[in-house]
PDB file of C-alpha atoms in Angstrom:
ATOM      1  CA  UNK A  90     169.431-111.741-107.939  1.00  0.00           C
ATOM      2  CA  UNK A  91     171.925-113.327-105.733  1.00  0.00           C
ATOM      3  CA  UNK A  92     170.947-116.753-103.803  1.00  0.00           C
ATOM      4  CA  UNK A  93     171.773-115.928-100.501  1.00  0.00           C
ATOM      5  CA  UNK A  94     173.565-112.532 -98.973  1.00  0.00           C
ATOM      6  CA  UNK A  95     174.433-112.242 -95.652  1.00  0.00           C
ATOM      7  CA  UNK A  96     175.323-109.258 -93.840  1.00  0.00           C
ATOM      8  CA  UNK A  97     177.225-109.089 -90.758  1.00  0.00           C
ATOM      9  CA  UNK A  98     176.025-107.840 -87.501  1.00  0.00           C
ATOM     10  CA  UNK A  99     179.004-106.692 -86.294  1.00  0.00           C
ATOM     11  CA  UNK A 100     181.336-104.214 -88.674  1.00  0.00           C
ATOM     12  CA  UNK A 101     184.152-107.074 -88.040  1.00  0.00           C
ATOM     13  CA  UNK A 102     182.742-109.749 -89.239  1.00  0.00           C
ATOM     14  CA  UNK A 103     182.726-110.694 -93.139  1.00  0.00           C
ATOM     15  CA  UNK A 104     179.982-110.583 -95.481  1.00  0.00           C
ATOM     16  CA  UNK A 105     178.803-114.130 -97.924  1.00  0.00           C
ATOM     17  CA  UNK A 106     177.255-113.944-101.035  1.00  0.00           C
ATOM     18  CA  UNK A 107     176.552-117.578-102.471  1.00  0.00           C
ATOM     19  CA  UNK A 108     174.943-118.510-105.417  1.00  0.00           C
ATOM     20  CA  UNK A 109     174.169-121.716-106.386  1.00  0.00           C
ATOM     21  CA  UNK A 110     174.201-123.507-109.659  1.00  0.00           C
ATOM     22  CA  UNK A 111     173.281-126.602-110.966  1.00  0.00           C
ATOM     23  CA  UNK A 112     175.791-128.188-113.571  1.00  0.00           C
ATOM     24  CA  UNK A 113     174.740-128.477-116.833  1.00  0.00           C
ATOM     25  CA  UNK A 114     176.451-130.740-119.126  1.00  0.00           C
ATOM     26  CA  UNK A 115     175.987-129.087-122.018  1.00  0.00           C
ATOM     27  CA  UNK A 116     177.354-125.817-121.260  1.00  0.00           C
ATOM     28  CA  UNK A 117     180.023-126.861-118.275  1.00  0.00           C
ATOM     29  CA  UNK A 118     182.514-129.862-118.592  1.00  0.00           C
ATOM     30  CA  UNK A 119     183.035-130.412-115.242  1.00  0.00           C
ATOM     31  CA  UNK A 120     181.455-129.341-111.393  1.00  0.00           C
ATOM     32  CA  UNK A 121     184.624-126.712-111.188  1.00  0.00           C
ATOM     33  CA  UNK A 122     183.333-125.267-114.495  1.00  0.00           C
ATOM     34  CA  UNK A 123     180.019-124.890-112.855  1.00  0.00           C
ATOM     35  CA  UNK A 124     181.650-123.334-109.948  1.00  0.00           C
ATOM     36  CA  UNK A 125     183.758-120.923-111.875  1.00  0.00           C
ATOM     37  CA  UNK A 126     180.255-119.924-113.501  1.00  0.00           C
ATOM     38  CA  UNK A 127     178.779-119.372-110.084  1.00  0.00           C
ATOM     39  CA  UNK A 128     181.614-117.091-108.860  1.00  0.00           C
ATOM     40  CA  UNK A 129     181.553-115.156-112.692  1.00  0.00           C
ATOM     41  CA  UNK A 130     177.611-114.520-112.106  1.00  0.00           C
ATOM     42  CA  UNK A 131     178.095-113.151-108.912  1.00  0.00           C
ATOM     43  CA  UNK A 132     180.686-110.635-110.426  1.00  0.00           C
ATOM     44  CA  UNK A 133     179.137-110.003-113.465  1.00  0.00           C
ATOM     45  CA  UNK A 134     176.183-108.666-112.241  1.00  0.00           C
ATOM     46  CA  UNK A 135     177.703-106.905-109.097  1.00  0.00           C
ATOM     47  CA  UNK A 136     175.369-108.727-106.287  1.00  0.00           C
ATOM     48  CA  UNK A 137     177.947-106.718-103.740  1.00  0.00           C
ATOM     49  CA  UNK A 138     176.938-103.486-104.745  1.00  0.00           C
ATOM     50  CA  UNK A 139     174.492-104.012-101.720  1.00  0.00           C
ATOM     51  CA  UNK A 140     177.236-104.376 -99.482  1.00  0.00           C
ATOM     52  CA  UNK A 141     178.908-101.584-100.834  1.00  0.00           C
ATOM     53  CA  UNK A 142     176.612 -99.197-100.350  1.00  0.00           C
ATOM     54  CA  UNK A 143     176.389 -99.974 -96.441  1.00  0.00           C
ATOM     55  CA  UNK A 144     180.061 -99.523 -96.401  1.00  0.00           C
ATOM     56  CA  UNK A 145     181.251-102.843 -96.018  1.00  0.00           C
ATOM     57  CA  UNK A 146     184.987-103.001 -98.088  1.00  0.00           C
ATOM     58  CA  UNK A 147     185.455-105.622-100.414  1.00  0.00           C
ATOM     59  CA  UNK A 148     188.178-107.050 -97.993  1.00  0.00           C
ATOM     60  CA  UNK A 149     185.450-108.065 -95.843  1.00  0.00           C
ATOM     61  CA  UNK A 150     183.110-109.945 -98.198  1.00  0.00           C
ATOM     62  CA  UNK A 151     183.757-113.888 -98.803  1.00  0.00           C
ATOM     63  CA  UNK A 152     182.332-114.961-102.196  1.00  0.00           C
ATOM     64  CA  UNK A 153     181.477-118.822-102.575  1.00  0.00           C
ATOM     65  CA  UNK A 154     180.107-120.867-105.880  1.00  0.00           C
ATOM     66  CA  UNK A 155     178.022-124.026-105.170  1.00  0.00           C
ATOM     67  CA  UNK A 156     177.589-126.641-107.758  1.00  0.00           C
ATOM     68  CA  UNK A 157     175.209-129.485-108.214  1.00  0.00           C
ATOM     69  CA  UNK A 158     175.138-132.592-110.114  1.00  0.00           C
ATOM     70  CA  UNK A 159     172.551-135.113-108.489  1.00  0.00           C
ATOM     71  CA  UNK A 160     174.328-135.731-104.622  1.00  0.00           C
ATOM     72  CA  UNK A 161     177.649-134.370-105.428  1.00  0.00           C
ATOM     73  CA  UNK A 162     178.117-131.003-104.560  1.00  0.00           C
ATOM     74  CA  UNK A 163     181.980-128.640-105.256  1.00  0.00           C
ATOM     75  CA  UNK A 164     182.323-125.563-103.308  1.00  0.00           C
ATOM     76  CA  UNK A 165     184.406-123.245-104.793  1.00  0.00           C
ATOM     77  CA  UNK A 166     185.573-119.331-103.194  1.00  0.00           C
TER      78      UNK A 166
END
């Protein structure tokens, strides 16, 4: 399940999906790697399909990975 989806009120405006992620040494080398993951779980398991189905195009939906490690923090889109 995604972290946070939000759908426009107006059919203009874009849709956000974020997920965030907190980096984990062992599996991620750096806070971009975390990021990357981030964006890759929100494809993999198709959080937009929600947005999809109200007929909101892709074109209008902003993706963004957040990743942790203690208080630094990489936003990645």
């Amino acid at each position: 399940r995604y972290d946070i989806l939000m759908k426009p009120l107006q059919k203009n405006l874009p849709a956000i999906i974020i997920e965030f992620k907190v980096h984990n040494p062992k599996k991620e080398s750096s806070l971009a790697d975390t990021v990357k993951a981030a964006l890759q779980q929100i494809r993999d398991k198709a959080y937009d399909t929600e947005l999809f189905a109200t007929g909101i195009p892709k074109e209008q939906i902003r993706y963004y990975g957040f990743a942790f490690a203690g208080k630094q923090v990489l936003i990645g889109e």
